[in-house]
């Protein structure tokens, strides 16, 4: 079986270094915040090209904390509208609703699967205060055009970078493009820990300072609480692991590009709609390689029968989820059609071109 994602192999490639890092934390006696977290934050700050990076417990919390901090700064308020792609992962939307703001879903562009910038102006109201841009599947969703629209309407741009660590647009990495970025280090992400983790990036010192307090009970100084914060700190063990893995991120993203380019070149079956290569090669880090096909479930079974594991990202649109049952009268035809047809092929840094070749051949032999 070719697994959809071989996490064991990905981490085994750095076994010695990761084990040494874990031993270092074990021996240090410092398990919450402290040196390891500070060091990873400094490294991630430099990597992303921002002024501040603040570790958090996970990616959802990173996004939630950004909005929460903007509320503390009196920039966002309960009831404000935030534009968000209709086909995103549920966490993007939960970060908004958790803060009692209103997610306004925007249809994606079917050539990139990212938010359709052409639709933004028509949807903006006096209540719209931010755009949550999701770099879905690993491709940068931010653009100069989006920034112009945001500037014209006084909107903040918050990046959901959970699937696009290291992707670059015009020399700037995700997390440094908008006003603030939220990252996830969930094990399966391009930069993955051995458990949960996340980070907020920003160039805004006021926002950074509030996020730093909010993640630690709203406290800058132990036992003195400025805000009604939460407990969402990046674990010291995970920070140590991430410091090891960050060194290899660019190389691993490059391996993903090699697999993606192999697929793009070798899968020629007209029954499959392939992703379009990004305008700039470095703007895509191929967290997922998503194809579309008419009879998706049939195709998935066909690959399964040939020992190829696939995953659907995602089977149900956010507005069709039981959790948001009050939205089920809303209609997003583009997003709904995508949810019915997308399927993700295996892609990861330790995949061999032999495996990619086997998968491409199976795809080409497929008949509807
Ligand atoms: C994974 C993911 C998140 C949430 O990250 P967690 O660390 O699992 O909380 C948010 N948004 C997107 C697009 C994701 O893929």
Coordinates of C-alpha atoms and ligand atoms in Angstrom, one line a residue:
X1 CA 0.0 0.0 0.0
X2 CA 1.3 3.5 -0.8
X3 CA 0.1 5.5 2.2
X4 CA -1.5 8.9 1.6
X5 CA 1.1 10.4 4.0
X6 CA 4.0 8.5 5.6
X7 CA 4.6 10.5 8.8
X8 CA 6.8 7.8 10.3
X9 CA 9.2 8.0 7.3
X10 CA 9.2 11.8 7.3
X11 CA 10.2 12.0 11.0
X12 CA 12.5 9.0 10.8
X13 CA 14.7 11.0 8.4
X14 CA 15.6 13.2 11.3
X15 CA 15.5 10.6 14.0
X16 CA 18.9 11.3 15.7
X17 CA 18.5 15.0 15.8
X18 CA 14.9 14.9 17.0
X19 CA 15.8 12.4 19.8
X20 CA 18.7 14.6 20.8
X21 CA 16.4 17.6 21.0
X22 CA 13.9 15.6 23.1
X23 CA 16.6 14.5 25.5
X24 CA 17.8 18.1 25.8
X25 CA 14.3 19.2 26.9
X26 CA 14.0 16.2 29.2
X27 CA 17.3 17.1 30.9
X28 CA 16.6 20.8 31.1
X29 CA 13.8 20.6 33.6
X30 CA 12.0 23.4 31.8
X31 CA 8.8 22.0 30.1
X32 CA 6.6 25.1 29.7
X33 CA 7.7 28.1 27.7
X34 CA 11.3 29.1 28.4
X35 CA 14.4 28.7 26.2
X36 CA 13.2 26.1 23.7
X37 CA 10.0 28.0 22.8
X38 CA 11.9 31.3 22.7
X39 CA 14.5 29.8 20.4
X40 CA 12.0 28.3 18.0
X41 CA 10.0 31.6 18.0
X42 CA 13.2 33.5 17.1
X43 CA 14.0 31.0 14.3
X44 CA 10.5 31.1 12.9
X45 CA 10.5 34.9 13.0
X46 CA 13.6 34.9 10.9
X47 CA 12.3 32.2 8.6
X48 CA 9.0 34.0 7.8
X49 CA 10.7 37.4 7.6
X50 CA 8.5 39.0 10.2
X51 CA 9.2 40.9 13.4
X52 CA 7.3 38.6 15.7
X53 CA 6.3 35.0 16.0
X54 CA 4.4 33.7 19.0
X55 CA 3.9 30.0 19.6
X56 CA 0.5 28.7 20.4
X57 CA -1.1 25.4 21.4
X58 CA -2.4 24.6 17.8
X59 CA -3.4 26.3 14.5
X60 CA -7.0 27.0 15.4
X61 CA -5.9 28.8 18.5
X62 CA -3.3 30.8 16.5
X63 CA -6.1 32.1 14.3
X64 CA -8.5 32.6 17.2
X65 CA -5.9 34.6 19.2
X66 CA -5.3 36.9 16.3
X67 CA -9.0 37.9 16.1
X68 CA -9.2 38.0 19.9
X69 CA -6.2 40.4 20.0
X70 CA -7.7 42.7 17.4
X71 CA -10.8 42.8 19.6
X72 CA -8.6 43.9 22.6
X73 CA -7.1 46.5 20.3
X74 CA -10.6 47.8 19.5
X75 CA -10.0 47.1 15.8
X76 CA -12.4 44.1 15.4
X77 CA -15.7 43.9 17.3
X78 CA -18.4 41.3 17.9
X79 CA -20.8 41.2 14.9
X80 CA -18.1 42.4 12.4
X81 CA -18.0 40.5 9.1
X82 CA -14.9 38.6 8.0
X83 CA -14.6 37.3 4.4
X84 CA -13.5 33.7 4.2
X85 CA -13.3 31.2 1.4
X86 CA -16.4 28.9 1.3
X87 CA -14.2 25.8 0.7
X88 CA -11.8 26.2 3.6
X89 CA -11.1 23.8 6.4
X90 CA -13.6 24.3 9.3
X91 CA -11.0 25.7 11.7
X92 CA -10.7 29.0 9.7
X93 CA -14.4 29.5 10.3
X94 CA -14.4 28.4 14.0
X95 CA -11.7 31.0 14.7
X96 CA -14.2 33.7 13.6
X97 CA -17.4 32.3 15.3
X98 CA -15.5 31.5 18.5
X99 CA -14.9 35.3 18.7
X100 CA -18.6 36.1 17.9
X101 CA -17.7 37.7 14.6
X102 CA -19.6 36.7 11.4
X103 CA -17.9 34.6 8.7
X104 CA -19.1 35.6 5.3
X105 CA -18.3 32.8 2.8
X106 CA -16.9 33.7 -0.6
X107 CA -16.7 31.3 -3.5
X108 CA -13.3 30.0 -4.5
X109 CA -11.6 30.3 -7.9
X110 CA -11.6 26.9 -9.5
X111 CA -8.1 27.3 -11.0
X112 CA -6.4 27.8 -7.7
X113 CA -9.1 26.7 -5.1
X114 CA -8.3 29.9 -3.3
X115 CA -10.8 32.7 -2.5
X116 CA -12.0 34.4 -5.7
X117 CA -10.7 37.9 -5.5
X118 CA -13.1 39.0 -8.3
X119 CA -16.0 38.4 -5.9
X120 CA -14.7 40.4 -2.9
X121 CA -15.9 43.9 -3.8
X122 CA -19.6 42.9 -4.3
X123 CA -19.7 41.2 -0.9
X124 CA -18.0 43.9 1.2
X125 CA -20.4 45.8 3.4
X126 CA -20.0 48.5 6.0
X127 CA -19.7 45.7 8.6
X128 CA -16.8 44.0 6.7
X129 CA -13.6 44.4 8.7
X130 CA -11.2 41.7 7.5
X131 CA -10.3 39.1 4.9
X132 CA -9.2 35.7 6.2
X133 CA -7.1 34.5 3.3
X134 CA -6.4 30.7 3.4
X135 CA -3.4 29.5 1.3
X136 CA -5.3 26.3 0.6
X137 CA -3.5 23.1 -0.4
X138 CA -0.2 25.0 -0.1
X139 CA -0.7 27.7 -2.7
X140 CA -0.5 31.4 -1.8
X141 CA -4.0 32.9 -1.9
X142 CA -2.9 36.5 -1.2
X143 CA -2.3 39.0 -4.0
X144 CA -1.5 42.6 -4.6
X145 CA -5.0 43.0 -6.0
X146 CA -6.5 41.7 -2.7
X147 CA -4.3 44.1 -0.8
X148 CA -5.6 47.0 -2.9
X149 CA -9.2 46.0 -2.1
X150 CA -8.3 45.7 1.6
X151 CA -6.7 49.1 1.6
X152 CA -9.6 50.7 -0.2
X153 CA -12.1 49.4 2.4
X154 CA -9.9 49.5 5.5
X155 CA -9.8 45.7 5.9
X156 CA -7.2 43.7 7.8
X157 CA -5.8 40.7 6.0
X158 CA -5.4 37.6 8.3
X159 CA -3.5 34.7 6.7
X160 CA -4.4 31.1 7.5
X161 CA -1.0 29.6 6.8
X162 CA -1.7 26.1 8.1
X163 CA -1.2 24.5 4.7
X164 CA 1.5 26.8 3.3
X165 CA 4.6 27.0 5.5
X166 CA 7.4 28.5 3.4
X167 CA 5.4 29.4 0.3
X168 CA 6.8 32.6 -1.2
X169 CA 5.2 35.5 -3.1
X170 CA 7.6 38.1 -4.5
X171 CA 10.3 37.3 -1.9
X172 CA 7.9 37.3 1.0
X173 CA 6.9 34.2 2.8
X174 CA 3.4 33.4 4.0
X175 CA 2.8 34.8 7.4
X176 CA 4.5 38.1 6.3
X177 CA 2.1 39.0 3.5
X178 CA -0.9 40.2 5.4
X179 CA -1.4 41.9 8.8
X180 CA -1.0 38.7 10.8
X181 CA -0.7 35.0 10.0
X182 CA -1.8 31.8 11.9
X183 CA 0.2 28.6 11.5
X184 CA -0.5 25.0 12.5
X185 CA 2.2 22.5 13.3
X186 CA -0.2 19.5 13.4
X187 CA 2.0 16.5 12.5
X188 CA 0.6 16.2 8.9
X189 CA 1.4 19.8 7.9
X190 CA 4.5 20.7 5.8
X191 CA 6.1 21.7 9.1
X192 CA 4.8 19.2 11.6
X193 CA 5.5 18.6 15.3
X194 CA 5.1 15.3 17.1
X195 CA 1.8 16.5 18.5
X196 CA -0.2 19.8 18.4
X197 CA 1.4 23.2 17.9
X198 CA 0.9 26.5 16.2
X199 CA 2.2 30.1 15.9
X200 CA 1.1 33.6 15.1
X201 CA 3.3 35.8 13.0
X202 CA 3.0 39.6 12.5
X203 CA 5.0 42.8 12.1
X204 CA 2.6 44.6 14.5
X205 CA 4.2 45.0 17.9
X206 CA 1.0 45.8 19.7
X207 CA -0.8 42.8 18.3
X208 CA 2.2 40.5 19.1
X209 CA 2.3 41.7 22.7
X210 CA -1.4 41.0 23.2
X211 CA -1.2 37.5 21.6
X212 CA 1.8 36.7 23.8
X213 CA -0.2 37.6 26.9
X214 CA -3.5 36.0 25.7
X215 CA -1.9 32.6 25.1
X216 CA -0.7 32.5 28.7
X217 CA -3.8 33.4 30.7
X218 CA -3.7 37.0 29.6
X219 CA -0.6 37.6 31.6
X220 CA 2.7 39.3 30.8
X221 CA 4.0 38.9 34.3
X222 CA 3.3 35.7 36.3
X223 CA 0.1 36.1 38.5
X224 CA -0.7 39.5 37.1
X225 CA -3.5 39.2 34.5
X226 CA -4.2 42.0 32.0
X227 CA -6.6 40.1 29.9
X228 CA -9.1 37.2 30.3
X229 CA -6.7 35.0 28.4
X230 CA -6.5 31.3 27.6
X231 CA -3.9 28.5 28.0
X232 CA -2.6 27.9 24.6
X233 CA 1.2 27.7 24.7
X234 CA 3.5 26.0 22.3
X235 CA 4.9 23.0 24.2
X236 CA 8.6 23.1 24.9
X237 CA 9.1 19.6 23.6
X238 CA 7.3 20.4 20.3
X239 CA 9.3 23.7 20.0
X240 CA 12.6 21.7 20.2
X241 CA 11.3 19.2 17.6
X242 CA 10.2 22.1 15.3
X243 CA 13.6 23.8 15.6
X244 CA 15.1 20.6 14.1
X245 CA 12.5 20.2 11.4
X246 CA 12.4 23.9 10.4
X247 CA 16.0 23.5 9.0
X248 CA 14.7 20.9 6.5
X249 CA 11.5 22.7 5.5
X250 CA 12.7 24.3 2.3
X251 CA 14.3 21.1 1.2
X252 CA 11.2 19.0 2.0
X253 CA 9.0 21.5 0.2
X254 CA 11.3 21.2 -2.8
X255 CA 10.8 17.4 -2.7
X256 CA 7.0 17.9 -2.7
X257 CA 7.4 20.2 -5.8
X258 CA 9.4 17.4 -7.6
X259 CA 6.5 15.0 -7.0
X260 CA 3.9 17.5 -8.0
X261 CA 5.8 18.4 -11.2
X262 CA 6.1 14.7 -11.9
X263 CA 2.3 14.2 -11.6
X264 CA 1.6 17.3 -13.7
X265 CA 3.8 16.0 -16.4
X266 CA 2.8 12.4 -16.4
X267 CA -0.9 12.2 -15.5
X268 CA -2.6 12.7 -18.8
X269 CA -6.0 11.1 -18.3
X270 CA -8.7 13.5 -19.5
X271 CA -11.1 12.2 -16.9
X272 CA -9.0 13.9 -14.2
X273 CA -8.7 17.7 -13.8
X274 CA -5.2 18.4 -12.5
X275 CA -4.3 21.4 -10.3
X276 CA -2.8 24.3 -12.4
X277 CA 0.8 25.0 -11.6
X278 CA 1.3 28.2 -9.7
X279 CA 2.3 31.3 -11.7
X280 CA 5.6 31.3 -9.6
X281 CA 7.0 28.0 -8.7
X282 CA 7.8 29.0 -5.1
X283 CA 4.3 30.2 -4.5
X284 CA 3.1 26.6 -4.0
X285 CA 4.4 24.2 -1.4
X286 CA 2.1 21.3 -2.4
X287 CA 0.7 20.4 1.0
X288 CA -1.9 18.5 -1.0
X289 CA -2.1 17.4 -4.7
X290 CA -5.8 17.7 -5.4
X291 CA -7.4 16.4 -8.6
X292 CA -11.1 16.5 -9.6
X293 CA -13.1 13.9 -11.3
X294 CA -16.8 13.2 -12.0
X295 CA -17.2 10.0 -10.2
X296 CA -14.9 10.6 -7.3
X297 CA -15.9 7.7 -5.1
X298 CA -15.5 5.3 -7.9
X299 CA -12.0 6.7 -8.6
X300 CA -11.1 6.4 -4.9
X301 CA -12.1 2.8 -4.8
X302 CA -10.2 2.1 -8.1
X303 CA -7.0 3.5 -6.5
X304 CA -7.7 1.7 -3.2
X305 CA -7.9 -1.6 -5.2
X306 CA -4.4 -0.7 -6.6
X307 CA -3.0 -0.2 -3.1
X308 CA -3.0 3.6 -3.4
X309 CA -4.4 5.5 -0.4
X310 CA -6.2 8.8 -1.0
X311 CA -8.1 11.4 1.2
X312 CA -10.9 13.8 0.4
X313 CA -10.2 17.5 1.3
X314 CA -13.0 18.0 2.2
X315 CA -16.1 15.8 1.8
X316 CA -18.6 18.3 3.3
X317 CA -18.6 22.1 2.7
X318 CA -18.6 24.2 5.9
X319 CA -22.1 25.6 5.2
X320 CA -23.4 22.0 4.9
X321 CA -21.9 20.9 8.2
X322 CA -24.3 20.0 11.0
X323 CA -22.5 22.4 13.3
X324 CA -23.7 25.3 11.1
X325 CA -27.2 24.0 10.4
X326 CA -28.6 27.6 10.3
X327 CA -26.5 28.1 7.1
X328 CA -28.0 25.2 5.2
X329 CA -30.3 27.5 3.1
X330 CA -27.2 29.2 1.7
X331 CA -26.0 28.1 -1.7
X332 CA -22.4 28.1 -2.9
X333 CA -22.5 26.2 -6.2
X334 CA -18.8 26.5 -7.0
X335 CA -17.7 25.3 -3.6
X336 CA -20.4 22.5 -3.5
X337 CA -19.2 21.2 -6.9
X338 CA -15.6 21.1 -5.6
X339 CA -16.5 19.3 -2.5
X340 CA -18.3 16.7 -4.6
X341 CA -15.3 16.1 -7.0
X342 CA -12.0 16.7 -5.2
X343 CA -9.6 13.9 -4.2
X344 CA -6.1 14.2 -2.9
X345 CA -3.3 11.9 -4.2
X346 CA -0.4 10.9 -2.0
X347 CA 2.4 13.6 -1.8
X348 CA 5.1 13.9 0.8
X349 CA 8.9 14.6 0.9
X350 CA 10.0 11.0 1.3
X351 CA 7.9 9.7 -1.6
X352 CA 10.0 8.2 -4.4
X353 CA 9.5 8.9 -8.0
X354 CA 8.9 5.2 -8.5
X355 CA 5.9 5.5 -6.2
X356 CA 4.8 8.7 -8.1
X357 CA 5.3 6.8 -11.4
X358 CA 3.1 3.9 -10.2
X359 CA 0.4 6.3 -9.1
X360 CA 0.5 8.3 -12.4
X361 CA 0.3 5.0 -14.4
X362 CA -2.7 3.9 -12.3
X363 CA -4.4 7.3 -12.9
X364 CA -3.8 7.1 -16.6
X365 CA -5.3 3.6 -16.8
X366 CA -8.4 4.7 -15.1
X367 CA -11.7 4.7 -17.1
X368 CA -14.9 6.5 -15.9
Ligands
LIG1 C1 -4.9 22.2 9.9 C2 -5.6 23.5 9.6 C3 -6.0 24.4 10.7 C4 -6.0 24.1 12.1 O1 -4.8 23.7 12.7 P1 -4.8 22.8 14.0 O2 -3.4 22.9 14.4 O3 -5.3 21.4 13.7 O4 -5.7 23.5 15.0 C5 -6.5 25.6 10.3 N1 -6.7 25.9 9.0 C6 -6.4 25.1 8.0 C7 -6.6 25.5 6.6 C8 -5.8 23.9 8.3 O5 -5.5 23.0 7.3

